[in-house]
JSON list of C-alpha atoms and ligand atoms in Angstrom, two decimals:
[
{"chain": "A", "resi": 1, "resn": "UNK", "atom": "CA", "xyz": [3.06, 10.56, 13.47]},
{"chain": "A", "resi": 2, "resn": "UNK", "atom": "CA", "xyz": [-0.73, 10.57, 13.76]},
{"chain": "A", "resi": 3, "resn": "UNK", "atom": "CA", "xyz": [-1.69, 11.70, 17.29]},
{"chain": "A", "resi": 4, "resn": "UNK", "atom": "CA", "xyz": [1.81, 10.59, 18.39]},
{"chain": "A", "resi": 5, "resn": "UNK", "atom": "CA", "xyz": [0.67, 6.97, 18.13]},
{"chain": "A", "resi": 6, "resn": "UNK", "atom": "CA", "xyz": [3.35, 4.41, 17.40]},
{"chain": "A", "resi": 7, "resn": "UNK", "atom": "CA", "xyz": [2.84, 2.56, 14.10]},
{"chain": "A", "resi": 8, "resn": "UNK", "atom": "CA", "xyz": [2.83, -0.77, 15.94]},
{"chain": "A", "resi": 9, "resn": "UNK", "atom": "CA", "xyz": [-0.27, 0.40, 17.83]},
{"chain": "A", "resi": 10, "resn": "UNK", "atom": "CA", "xyz": [-2.05, 2.09, 14.95]},
{"chain": "A", "resi": 11, "resn": "UNK", "atom": "CA", "xyz": [-1.49, -0.70, 12.40]},
{"chain": "A", "resi": 12, "resn": "UNK", "atom": "CA", "xyz": [-2.70, -3.40, 14.70]},
{"chain": "A", "resi": 13, "resn": "UNK", "atom": "CA", "xyz": [-5.76, -5.67, 14.64]},
{"chain": "A", "resi": 14, "resn": "UNK", "atom": "CA", "xyz": [-5.97, -5.53, 18.45]},
{"chain": "A", "resi": 15, "resn": "UNK", "atom": "CA", "xyz": [-6.35, -1.74, 18.35]},
{"chain": "A", "resi": 16, "resn": "UNK", "atom": "CA", "xyz": [-9.05, -2.14, 15.69]},
{"chain": "A", "resi": 17, "resn": "UNK", "atom": "CA", "xyz": [-10.96, -4.65, 17.81]},
{"chain": "A", "resi": 18, "resn": "UNK", "atom": "CA", "xyz": [-10.76, -2.40, 20.88]},
{"chain": "A", "resi": 19, "resn": "UNK", "atom": "CA", "xyz": [-11.51, 0.92, 19.18]},
{"chain": "A", "resi": 20, "resn": "UNK", "atom": "CA", "xyz": [-12.44, 0.56, 15.49]},
{"chain": "A", "resi": 21, "resn": "UNK", "atom": "CA", "xyz": [-13.55, 4.21, 15.46]},
{"chain": "A", "resi": 22, "resn": "UNK", "atom": "CA", "xyz": [-10.01, 5.40, 16.25]},
{"chain": "A", "resi": 23, "resn": "UNK", "atom": "CA", "xyz": [-8.47, 3.31, 13.47]},
{"chain": "A", "resi": 24, "resn": "UNK", "atom": "CA", "xyz": [-11.16, 4.41, 11.01]},
{"chain": "A", "resi": 25, "resn": "UNK", "atom": "CA", "xyz": [-10.52, 8.06, 11.96]},
{"chain": "A", "resi": 26, "resn": "UNK", "atom": "CA", "xyz": [-6.88, 7.56, 10.99]},
{"chain": "A", "resi": 27, "resn": "UNK", "atom": "CA", "xyz": [-7.76, 5.89, 7.68]},
{"chain": "A", "resi": 28, "resn": "UNK", "atom": "CA", "xyz": [-10.34, 8.56, 6.96]},
{"chain": "A", "resi": 29, "resn": "UNK", "atom": "CA", "xyz": [-7.61, 11.18, 7.45]},
{"chain": "A", "resi": 30, "resn": "UNK", "atom": "CA", "xyz": [-5.10, 9.52, 5.11]},
{"chain": "A", "resi": 31, "resn": "UNK", "atom": "CA", "xyz": [-7.74, 8.53, 2.52]},
{"chain": "A", "resi": 32, "resn": "UNK", "atom": "CA", "xyz": [-8.83, 12.16, 2.24]},
{"chain": "A", "resi": 33, "resn": "UNK", "atom": "CA", "xyz": [-5.18, 13.29, 1.93]},
{"chain": "A", "resi": 34, "resn": "UNK", "atom": "CA", "xyz": [-4.41, 10.75, -0.81]},
{"chain": "A", "resi": 35, "resn": "UNK", "atom": "CA", "xyz": [-7.62, 11.54, -2.70]},
{"chain": "A", "resi": 36, "resn": "UNK", "atom": "CA", "xyz": [-6.34, 15.13, -3.01]},
{"chain": "A", "resi": 37, "resn": "UNK", "atom": "CA", "xyz": [-2.95, 14.03, -4.38]},
{"chain": "A", "resi": 38, "resn": "UNK", "atom": "CA", "xyz": [-1.99, 12.84, -7.84]},
{"chain": "A", "resi": 39, "resn": "UNK", "atom": "CA", "xyz": [0.45, 10.16, -9.02]},
{"chain": "A", "resi": 40, "resn": "UNK", "atom": "CA", "xyz": [3.92, 11.69, -9.47]},
{"chain": "A", "resi": 41, "resn": "UNK", "atom": "CA", "xyz": [6.21, 11.54, -12.51]},
{"chain": "A", "resi": 42, "resn": "UNK", "atom": "CA", "xyz": [7.72, 8.29, -11.19]},
{"chain": "A", "resi": 43, "resn": "UNK", "atom": "CA", "xyz": [4.35, 6.49, -11.00]},
{"chain": "A", "resi": 44, "resn": "UNK", "atom": "CA", "xyz": [3.50, 7.79, -14.48]},
{"chain": "A", "resi": 45, "resn": "UNK", "atom": "CA", "xyz": [6.85, 6.75, -15.98]},
{"chain": "A", "resi": 46, "resn": "UNK", "atom": "CA", "xyz": [6.32, 3.18, -14.77]},
{"chain": "A", "resi": 47, "resn": "UNK", "atom": "CA", "xyz": [2.75, 3.05, -16.13]},
{"chain": "A", "resi": 48, "resn": "UNK", "atom": "CA", "xyz": [3.81, 4.49, -19.50]},
{"chain": "A", "resi": 49, "resn": "UNK", "atom": "CA", "xyz": [6.71, 2.04, -19.76]},
{"chain": "A", "resi": 50, "resn": "UNK", "atom": "CA", "xyz": [4.34, -0.88, -19.18]},
{"chain": "A", "resi": 51, "resn": "UNK", "atom": "CA", "xyz": [1.94, 0.35, -21.87]},
{"chain": "A", "resi": 52, "resn": "UNK", "atom": "CA", "xyz": [4.60, 1.27, -24.41]},
{"chain": "A", "resi": 53, "resn": "UNK", "atom": "CA", "xyz": [6.42, -2.07, -24.22]},
{"chain": "A", "resi": 54, "resn": "UNK", "atom": "CA", "xyz": [3.38, -4.29, -23.66]},
{"chain": "A", "resi": 55, "resn": "UNK", "atom": "CA", "xyz": [3.99, -6.33, -26.81]},
{"chain": "A", "resi": 56, "resn": "UNK", "atom": "CA", "xyz": [7.59, -7.25, -25.93]},
{"chain": "A", "resi": 57, "resn": "UNK", "atom": "CA", "xyz": [8.03, -7.01, -22.17]},
{"chain": "A", "resi": 58, "resn": "UNK", "atom": "CA", "xyz": [5.97, -7.99, -19.20]},
{"chain": "A", "resi": 59, "resn": "UNK", "atom": "CA", "xyz": [6.14, -5.33, -16.50]},
{"chain": "A", "resi": 60, "resn": "UNK", "atom": "CA", "xyz": [4.83, -6.09, -13.02]},
{"chain": "A", "resi": 61, "resn": "UNK", "atom": "CA", "xyz": [4.72, -3.59, -10.18]},
{"chain": "A", "resi": 62, "resn": "UNK", "atom": "CA", "xyz": [5.08, -5.33, -6.82]},
{"chain": "A", "resi": 63, "resn": "UNK", "atom": "CA", "xyz": [4.43, -2.68, -4.20]},
{"chain": "A", "resi": 64, "resn": "UNK", "atom": "CA", "xyz": [4.32, -2.24, -0.45]},
{"chain": "A", "resi": 65, "resn": "UNK", "atom": "CA", "xyz": [2.43, 1.04, -1.01]},
{"chain": "A", "resi": 66, "resn": "UNK", "atom": "CA", "xyz": [-1.23, 1.06, -0.02]},
{"chain": "A", "resi": 67, "resn": "UNK", "atom": "CA", "xyz": [-2.17, 4.42, -1.55]},
{"chain": "A", "resi": 68, "resn": "UNK", "atom": "CA", "xyz": [-3.37, 3.10, -4.93]},
{"chain": "A", "resi": 69, "resn": "UNK", "atom": "CA", "xyz": [-1.36, 5.74, -6.83]},
{"chain": "A", "resi": 70, "resn": "UNK", "atom": "CA", "xyz": [0.23, 3.21, -9.21]},
{"chain": "A", "resi": 71, "resn": "UNK", "atom": "CA", "xyz": [-3.23, 2.15, -10.40]},
{"chain": "A", "resi": 72, "resn": "UNK", "atom": "CA", "xyz": [-4.33, 5.76, -10.71]},
{"chain": "A", "resi": 73, "resn": "UNK", "atom": "CA", "xyz": [-1.25, 6.43, -12.86]},
{"chain": "A", "resi": 74, "resn": "UNK", "atom": "CA", "xyz": [-2.41, 3.69, -15.23]},
{"chain": "A", "resi": 75, "resn": "UNK", "atom": "CA", "xyz": [-0.35, 0.68, -14.13]},
{"chain": "A", "resi": 76, "resn": "UNK", "atom": "CA", "xyz": [-2.36, -2.42, -15.01]},
{"chain": "A", "resi": 77, "resn": "UNK", "atom": "CA", "xyz": [-0.24, -5.29, -13.83]},
{"chain": "A", "resi": 78, "resn": "UNK", "atom": "CA", "xyz": [0.13, -4.70, -10.11]},
{"chain": "A", "resi": 79, "resn": "UNK", "atom": "CA", "xyz": [0.56, -6.75, -6.94]},
{"chain": "A", "resi": 80, "resn": "UNK", "atom": "CA", "xyz": [-0.24, -4.82, -3.78]},
{"chain": "A", "resi": 81, "resn": "UNK", "atom": "CA", "xyz": [1.52, -6.81, -1.06]},
{"chain": "A", "resi": 82, "resn": "UNK", "atom": "CA", "xyz": [0.09, -4.87, 1.87]},
{"chain": "A", "resi": 83, "resn": "UNK", "atom": "CA", "xyz": [-3.38, -4.14, 0.51]},
{"chain": "A", "resi": 84, "resn": "UNK", "atom": "CA", "xyz": [-4.97, -0.85, -0.47]},
{"chain": "A", "resi": 85, "resn": "UNK", "atom": "CA", "xyz": [-6.50, 1.89, 1.67]},
{"chain": "A", "resi": 86, "resn": "UNK", "atom": "CA", "xyz": [-9.28, 2.27, -0.91]},
{"chain": "A", "resi": 87, "resn": "UNK", "atom": "CA", "xyz": [-10.44, -1.30, -0.42]},
{"chain": "A", "resi": 88, "resn": "UNK", "atom": "CA", "xyz": [-12.55, -2.53, 2.48]},
{"chain": "A", "resi": 89, "resn": "UNK", "atom": "CA", "xyz": [-12.78, -6.04, 3.87]},
{"chain": "A", "resi": 90, "resn": "UNK", "atom": "CA", "xyz": [-15.76, -7.35, 5.84]},
{"chain": "A", "resi": 91, "resn": "UNK", "atom": "CA", "xyz": [-14.69, -8.68, 9.24]},
{"chain": "A", "resi": 92, "resn": "UNK", "atom": "CA", "xyz": [-17.50, -11.26, 9.03]},
{"chain": "A", "resi": 93, "resn": "UNK", "atom": "CA", "xyz": [-17.74, -12.54, 5.43]},
{"chain": "A", "resi": 94, "resn": "UNK", "atom": "CA", "xyz": [-14.27, -11.32, 4.24]},
{"chain": "A", "resi": 95, "resn": "UNK", "atom": "CA", "xyz": [-15.65, -9.72, 1.07]},
{"chain": "A", "resi": 96, "resn": "UNK", "atom": "CA", "xyz": [-13.17, -7.21, -0.37]},
{"chain": "A", "resi": 97, "resn": "UNK", "atom": "CA", "xyz": [-14.57, -4.20, -2.24]},
{"chain": "A", "resi": 98, "resn": "UNK", "atom": "CA", "xyz": [-13.11, -1.05, -3.78]},
{"chain": "A", "resi": 99, "resn": "UNK", "atom": "CA", "xyz": [-14.41, 2.01, -1.97]},
{"chain": "A", "resi": 100, "resn": "UNK", "atom": "CA", "xyz": [-13.32, 5.58, -2.75]},
{"chain": "A", "resi": 101, "resn": "UNK", "atom": "CA", "xyz": [-16.22, 7.31, -1.00]},
{"chain": "A", "resi": 102, "resn": "UNK", "atom": "CA", "xyz": [-15.34, 10.64, 0.62]},
{"chain": "A", "resi": 103, "resn": "UNK", "atom": "CA", "xyz": [-16.03, 10.36, 3.49]},
{"chain": "A", "resi": 104, "resn": "UNK", "atom": "CA", "xyz": [-16.47, 6.61, 3.64]},
{"chain": "A", "resi": 105, "resn": "UNK", "atom": "CA", "xyz": [-19.39, 7.11, 6.06]},
{"chain": "A", "resi": 106, "resn": "UNK", "atom": "CA", "xyz": [-21.15, 10.22, 7.41]},
{"chain": "A", "resi": 107, "resn": "UNK", "atom": "CA", "xyz": [-19.92, 9.71, 10.99]},
{"chain": "A", "resi": 108, "resn": "UNK", "atom": "CA", "xyz": [-16.29, 10.13, 9.89]},
{"chain": "A", "resi": 109, "resn": "UNK", "atom": "CA", "xyz": [-16.85, 13.50, 8.19]},
{"chain": "A", "resi": 110, "resn": "UNK", "atom": "CA", "xyz": [-14.71, 16.15, 9.89]},
{"chain": "A", "resi": 111, "resn": "UNK", "atom": "CA", "xyz": [-12.89, 13.64, 12.12]},
{"chain": "A", "resi": 112, "resn": "UNK", "atom": "CA", "xyz": [-9.35, 12.26, 12.04]},
{"chain": "A", "resi": 113, "resn": "UNK", "atom": "CA", "xyz": [-7.37, 15.41, 12.86]},
{"chain": "A", "resi": 114, "resn": "UNK", "atom": "CA", "xyz": [-3.75, 14.26, 13.28]},
{"chain": "A", "resi": 115, "resn": "UNK", "atom": "CA", "xyz": [-3.03, 16.83, 15.98]},
{"chain": "A", "resi": 116, "resn": "UNK", "atom": "CA", "xyz": [-5.98, 16.08, 18.28]},
{"chain": "A", "resi": 117, "resn": "UNK", "atom": "CA", "xyz": [-4.93, 14.57, 21.61]},
{"chain": "A", "resi": 118, "resn": "UNK", "atom": "CA", "xyz": [-7.93, 12.21, 21.67]},
{"chain": "A", "resi": 119, "resn": "UNK", "atom": "CA", "xyz": [-6.74, 8.63, 21.87]},
{"chain": "A", "resi": 120, "resn": "UNK", "atom": "CA", "xyz": [-10.24, 7.13, 22.13]},
{"chain": "A", "resi": 121, "resn": "UNK", "atom": "CA", "xyz": [-12.85, 7.72, 19.45]},
{"chain": "A", "resi": 122, "resn": "UNK", "atom": "CA", "xyz": [-16.36, 9.03, 20.17]},
{"chain": "A", "resi": 123, "resn": "UNK", "atom": "CA", "xyz": [-17.72, 7.27, 17.08]},
{"chain": "A", "resi": 124, "resn": "UNK", "atom": "CA", "xyz": [-19.97, 4.34, 17.83]},
{"chain": "A", "resi": 125, "resn": "UNK", "atom": "CA", "xyz": [-19.27, 1.09, 16.02]},
{"chain": "A", "resi": 126, "resn": "UNK", "atom": "CA", "xyz": [-22.75, 1.04, 14.49]},
{"chain": "A", "resi": 127, "resn": "UNK", "atom": "CA", "xyz": [-21.95, 4.32, 12.72]},
{"chain": "A", "resi": 128, "resn": "UNK", "atom": "CA", "xyz": [-18.80, 2.97, 11.05]},
{"chain": "A", "resi": 129, "resn": "UNK", "atom": "CA", "xyz": [-18.86, 1.37, 7.57]},
{"chain": "A", "resi": 130, "resn": "UNK", "atom": "CA", "xyz": [-20.66, -1.99, 7.49]},
{"chain": "A", "resi": 131, "resn": "UNK", "atom": "CA", "xyz": [-21.09, -4.77, 4.93]},
{"chain": "A", "resi": 132, "resn": "UNK", "atom": "CA", "xyz": [-24.13, -4.13, 2.74]},
{"chain": "A", "resi": 133, "resn": "UNK", "atom": "CA", "xyz": [-24.93, -7.80, 2.17]},
{"chain": "A", "resi": 134, "resn": "UNK", "atom": "CA", "xyz": [-28.37, -8.29, 3.78]},
{"chain": "A", "resi": 135, "resn": "UNK", "atom": "CA", "xyz": [-27.38, -11.58, 5.40]},
{"chain": "A", "resi": 136, "resn": "UNK", "atom": "CA", "xyz": [-24.10, -10.21, 6.79]},
{"chain": "A", "resi": 137, "resn": "UNK", "atom": "CA", "xyz": [-23.86, -6.58, 7.99]},
{"chain": "A", "resi": 138, "resn": "UNK", "atom": "CA", "xyz": [-20.37, -7.14, 9.45]},
{"chain": "A", "resi": 139, "resn": "UNK", "atom": "CA", "xyz": [-18.06, -4.27, 10.39]},
{"chain": "A", "resi": 140, "resn": "UNK", "atom": "CA", "xyz": [-15.76, -3.27, 7.51]},
{"chain": "A", "resi": 141, "resn": "UNK", "atom": "CA", "xyz": [-12.05, -2.69, 8.02]},
{"chain": "A", "resi": 142, "resn": "UNK", "atom": "CA", "xyz": [-9.41, -1.26, 5.70]},
{"chain": "A", "resi": 143, "resn": "UNK", "atom": "CA", "xyz": [-8.02, -4.02, 3.43]},
{"chain": "A", "resi": 144, "resn": "UNK", "atom": "CA", "xyz": [-4.50, -3.53, 4.74]},
{"chain": "A", "resi": 145, "resn": "UNK", "atom": "CA", "xyz": [-2.01, -6.00, 6.20]},
{"chain": "A", "resi": 146, "resn": "UNK", "atom": "CA", "xyz": [-1.34, -4.89, 9.78]},
{"chain": "A", "resi": 147, "resn": "UNK", "atom": "CA", "xyz": [1.35, -5.91, 12.27]},
{"chain": "A", "resi": 148, "resn": "UNK", "atom": "CA", "xyz": [1.05, -9.55, 13.25]},
{"chain": "A", "resi": 149, "resn": "UNK", "atom": "CA", "xyz": [-1.04, -10.38, 10.16]},
{"chain": "A", "resi": 150, "resn": "UNK", "atom": "CA", "xyz": [0.18, -12.54, 7.30]},
{"chain": "A", "resi": 151, "resn": "UNK", "atom": "CA", "xyz": [0.21, -11.61, 3.64]},
{"chain": "A", "resi": 152, "resn": "UNK", "atom": "CA", "xyz": [-2.43, -13.32, 1.51]},
{"chain": "A", "resi": 153, "resn": "UNK", "atom": "CA", "xyz": [-1.25, -16.66, 0.15]},
{"chain": "A", "resi": 154, "resn": "UNK", "atom": "CA", "xyz": [-2.56, -15.90, -3.36]},
{"chain": "A", "resi": 155, "resn": "UNK", "atom": "CA", "xyz": [-0.60, -12.62, -3.41]},
{"chain": "A", "resi": 156, "resn": "UNK", "atom": "CA", "xyz": [2.60, -14.37, -2.36]},
{"chain": "A", "resi": 157, "resn": "UNK", "atom": "CA", "xyz": [2.09, -17.11, -4.95]},
{"chain": "A", "resi": 158, "resn": "UNK", "atom": "CA", "xyz": [1.63, -14.53, -7.71]},
{"chain": "A", "resi": 159, "resn": "UNK", "atom": "CA", "xyz": [4.75, -12.72, -6.51]},
{"chain": "A", "resi": 160, "resn": "UNK", "atom": "CA", "xyz": [6.79, -15.93, -6.51]},
{"chain": "A", "resi": 161, "resn": "UNK", "atom": "CA", "xyz": [5.92, -16.48, -10.18]},
{"chain": "A", "resi": 162, "resn": "UNK", "atom": "CA", "xyz": [6.96, -12.93, -11.08]},
{"chain": "A", "resi": 163, "resn": "UNK", "atom": "CA", "xyz": [10.24, -13.30, -9.17]},
{"chain": "A", "resi": 164, "resn": "UNK", "atom": "CA", "xyz": [11.06, -16.60, -10.83]},
{"chain": "A", "resi": 165, "resn": "UNK", "atom": "CA", "xyz": [10.65, -15.09, -14.32]},
{"chain": "A", "resi": 166, "resn": "UNK", "atom": "CA", "xyz": [12.14, -11.63, -13.73]},
{"chain": "A", "resi": 167, "resn": "UNK", "atom": "CA", "xyz": [15.33, -10.65, -15.52]},
{"chain": "A", "resi": 168, "resn": "UNK", "atom": "CA", "xyz": [15.50, -6.95, -14.60]},
{"chain": "A", "resi": 169, "resn": "UNK", "atom": "CA", "xyz": [14.30, -5.63, -11.25]},
{"chain": "A", "resi": 170, "resn": "UNK", "atom": "CA", "xyz": [14.03, -1.98, -10.23]},
{"chain": "A", "resi": 171, "resn": "UNK", "atom": "CA", "xyz": [13.94, -1.51, -6.46]},
{"chain": "A", "resi": 172, "resn": "UNK", "atom": "CA", "xyz": [12.33, 1.87, -5.87]},
{"chain": "A", "resi": 173, "resn": "UNK", "atom": "CA", "xyz": [12.07, 3.95, -2.70]},
{"chain": "A", "resi": 174, "resn": "UNK", "atom": "CA", "xyz": [12.15, 1.19, -0.14]},
{"chain": "A", "resi": 175, "resn": "UNK", "atom": "CA", "xyz": [14.23, 0.85, 3.00]},
{"chain": "A", "resi": 176, "resn": "UNK", "atom": "CA", "xyz": [14.67, -2.85, 2.12]},
{"chain": "A", "resi": 177, "resn": "UNK", "atom": "CA", "xyz": [14.10, -3.79, 5.75]},
{"chain": "A", "resi": 178, "resn": "UNK", "atom": "CA", "xyz": [10.44, -4.95, 5.70]},
{"chain": "A", "resi": 179, "resn": "UNK", "atom": "CA", "xyz": [10.08, -8.63, 4.83]},
{"chain": "A", "resi": 180, "resn": "UNK", "atom": "CA", "xyz": [9.11, -10.49, 2.75]},
{"chain": "A", "resi": 181, "resn": "UNK", "atom": "CA", "xyz": [9.55, -7.72, 0.14]},
{"chain": "A", "resi": 182, "resn": "UNK", "atom": "CA", "xyz": [13.09, -6.99, 1.31]},
{"chain": "A", "resi": 183, "resn": "UNK", "atom": "CA", "xyz": [14.13, -10.52, 0.29]},
{"chain": "A", "resi": 184, "resn": "UNK", "atom": "CA", "xyz": [12.77, -10.40, -3.28]},
{"chain": "A", "resi": 185, "resn": "UNK", "atom": "CA", "xyz": [15.70, -8.58, -4.97]},
{"chain": "A", "resi": 186, "resn": "UNK", "atom": "CA", "xyz": [18.24, -10.82, -3.24]},
{"chain": "A", "resi": 187, "resn": "UNK", "atom": "CA", "xyz": [16.38, -13.92, -4.49]},
{"chain": "A", "resi": 188, "resn": "UNK", "atom": "CA", "xyz": [16.27, -12.47, -8.01]},
{"chain": "A", "resi": 189, "resn": "UNK", "atom": "CA", "xyz": [19.97, -11.48, -7.93]},
{"chain": "A", "resi": 190, "resn": "UNK", "atom": "CA", "xyz": [20.88, -15.04, -6.94]},
{"chain": "A", "resi": 191, "resn": "UNK", "atom": "CA", "xyz": [19.18, -16.34, -10.07]},
{"chain": "A", "resi": 192, "resn": "UNK", "atom": "CA", "xyz": [20.97, -13.88, -12.34]},
{"chain": "A", "resi": 193, "resn": "UNK", "atom": "CA", "xyz": [18.56, -10.90, -12.57]},
{"chain": "A", "resi": 194, "resn": "UNK", "atom": "CA", "xyz": [19.95, -7.41, -12.95]},
{"chain": "A", "resi": 195, "resn": "UNK", "atom": "CA", "xyz": [18.97, -5.29, -9.93]},
{"chain": "A", "resi": 196, "resn": "UNK", "atom": "CA", "xyz": [18.90, -1.47, -9.93]},
{"chain": "A", "resi": 197, "resn": "UNK", "atom": "CA", "xyz": [18.00, 0.54, -6.86]},
{"chain": "A", "resi": 198, "resn": "UNK", "atom": "CA", "xyz": [16.42, 4.00, -6.99]},
{"chain": "A", "resi": 199, "resn": "UNK", "atom": "CA", "xyz": [16.50, 5.75, -3.65]},
{"chain": "A", "resi": 200, "resn": "UNK", "atom": "CA", "xyz": [17.02, 9.07, -1.90]},
{"chain": "A", "resi": 201, "resn": "UNK", "atom": "CA", "xyz": [19.70, 7.48, 0.24]},
{"chain": "A", "resi": 202, "resn": "UNK", "atom": "CA", "xyz": [21.40, 4.08, 0.13]},
{"chain": "A", "resi": 203, "resn": "UNK", "atom": "CA", "xyz": [19.63, 1.20, 1.88]},
{"chain": "A", "resi": 204, "resn": "UNK", "atom": "CA", "xyz": [21.32, -1.69, 3.71]},
{"chain": "A", "resi": 205, "resn": "UNK", "atom": "CA", "xyz": [20.94, -3.70, 0.49]},
{"chain": "A", "resi": 206, "resn": "UNK", "atom": "CA", "xyz": [22.39, -1.12, -1.97]},
{"chain": "A", "resi": 207, "resn": "UNK", "atom": "CA", "xyz": [25.89, -2.56, -2.04]},
{"chain": "A", "resi": 208, "resn": "UNK", "atom": "CA", "xyz": [24.54, -5.95, -3.19]},
{"chain": "A", "resi": 209, "resn": "UNK", "atom": "CA", "xyz": [22.81, -4.52, -6.27]},
{"chain": "A", "resi": 210, "resn": "UNK", "atom": "CA", "xyz": [24.21, -3.90, -9.76]},
{"chain": "A", "resi": 211, "resn": "UNK", "atom": "CA", "xyz": [23.19, -0.23, -10.05]},
{"chain": "A", "resi": 212, "resn": "UNK", "atom": "CA", "xyz": [22.27, 2.56, -7.64]},
{"chain": "A", "resi": 213, "resn": "UNK", "atom": "CA", "xyz": [20.54, 5.78, -8.76]},
{"chain": "A", "resi": 214, "resn": "UNK", "atom": "CA", "xyz": [20.40, 8.44, -6.08]},
{"chain": "A", "resi": 215, "resn": "UNK", "atom": "CA", "xyz": [17.57, 10.99, -5.94]},
{"chain": "A", "resi": 216, "resn": "UNK", "atom": "CA", "xyz": [13.78, 11.22, -5.77]},
{"chain": "A", "resi": 217, "resn": "UNK", "atom": "CA", "xyz": [12.18, 8.51, -7.92]},
{"chain": "A", "resi": 218, "resn": "UNK", "atom": "CA", "xyz": [9.94, 11.16, -9.51]},
{"chain": "A", "resi": 219, "resn": "UNK", "atom": "CA", "xyz": [13.17, 12.48, -11.08]},
{"chain": "A", "resi": 220, "resn": "UNK", "atom": "CA", "xyz": [15.27, 9.35, -11.62]},
{"chain": "A", "resi": 221, "resn": "UNK", "atom": "CA", "xyz": [12.60, 6.93, -12.89]},
{"chain": "A", "resi": 222, "resn": "UNK", "atom": "CA", "xyz": [11.41, 9.09, -15.84]},
{"chain": "A", "resi": 223, "resn": "UNK", "atom": "CA", "xyz": [15.09, 9.45, -16.89]},
{"chain": "A", "resi": 224, "resn": "UNK", "atom": "CA", "xyz": [15.84, 5.75, -16.60]},
{"chain": "A", "resi": 225, "resn": "UNK", "atom": "CA", "xyz": [12.68, 4.59, -18.35]},
{"chain": "A", "resi": 226, "resn": "UNK", "atom": "CA", "xyz": [12.73, 7.03, -21.26]},
{"chain": "A", "resi": 227, "resn": "UNK", "atom": "CA", "xyz": [14.05, 5.92, -24.65]},
{"chain": "B", "resi": 1, "resn": "ZN", "atom": "ZN1", "xyz": [-19.94, -9.15, 5.05]}
]
């Protein structure tokens, strides 16, 4: 819980319109945290499996994660359903760019404390990240799908193709309650795919799947994907 703010308020385009500085403070905080972390053994096992079997099997990671750790682990074939906190999107021209700057702009340096009780940011909009195109200059936002926003059509189309061709699906570390991702394994199971869930505790969908592996995915995935 960042500053005790409900996720439905923090991940919300209305909040961003009203106080972009507050939302950017939050993203600055989590970007800096993630930049200090490394992919775990689970991320690495998936990336190594993709590389090792590239000639015979097509592996696609379809993720709701926005931390970019799969890519950092070396996964090449990836669909990020909800975006990526290290990508920005211009609110005017919609250009999406990778940005791993730390901090992303000078005004955010030293801000974003999760325990502060400030619910309004002091940072002026002009000091937040802006589009560098000379004919644009629009305010940049994190390239993340927020509440009330729809997933990109091209992303969903790519995912549909993967689902229609998939014969083995690993469902890893998800509550299986956020749609549309929660529906994907059920769709694949209906067309005959084998579904295996890896989770710390069973999800509402566990009983419908063929296999269930209990434990942290950083432990179970390397075991399951080794030769
Ligand atoms: Zn722009």
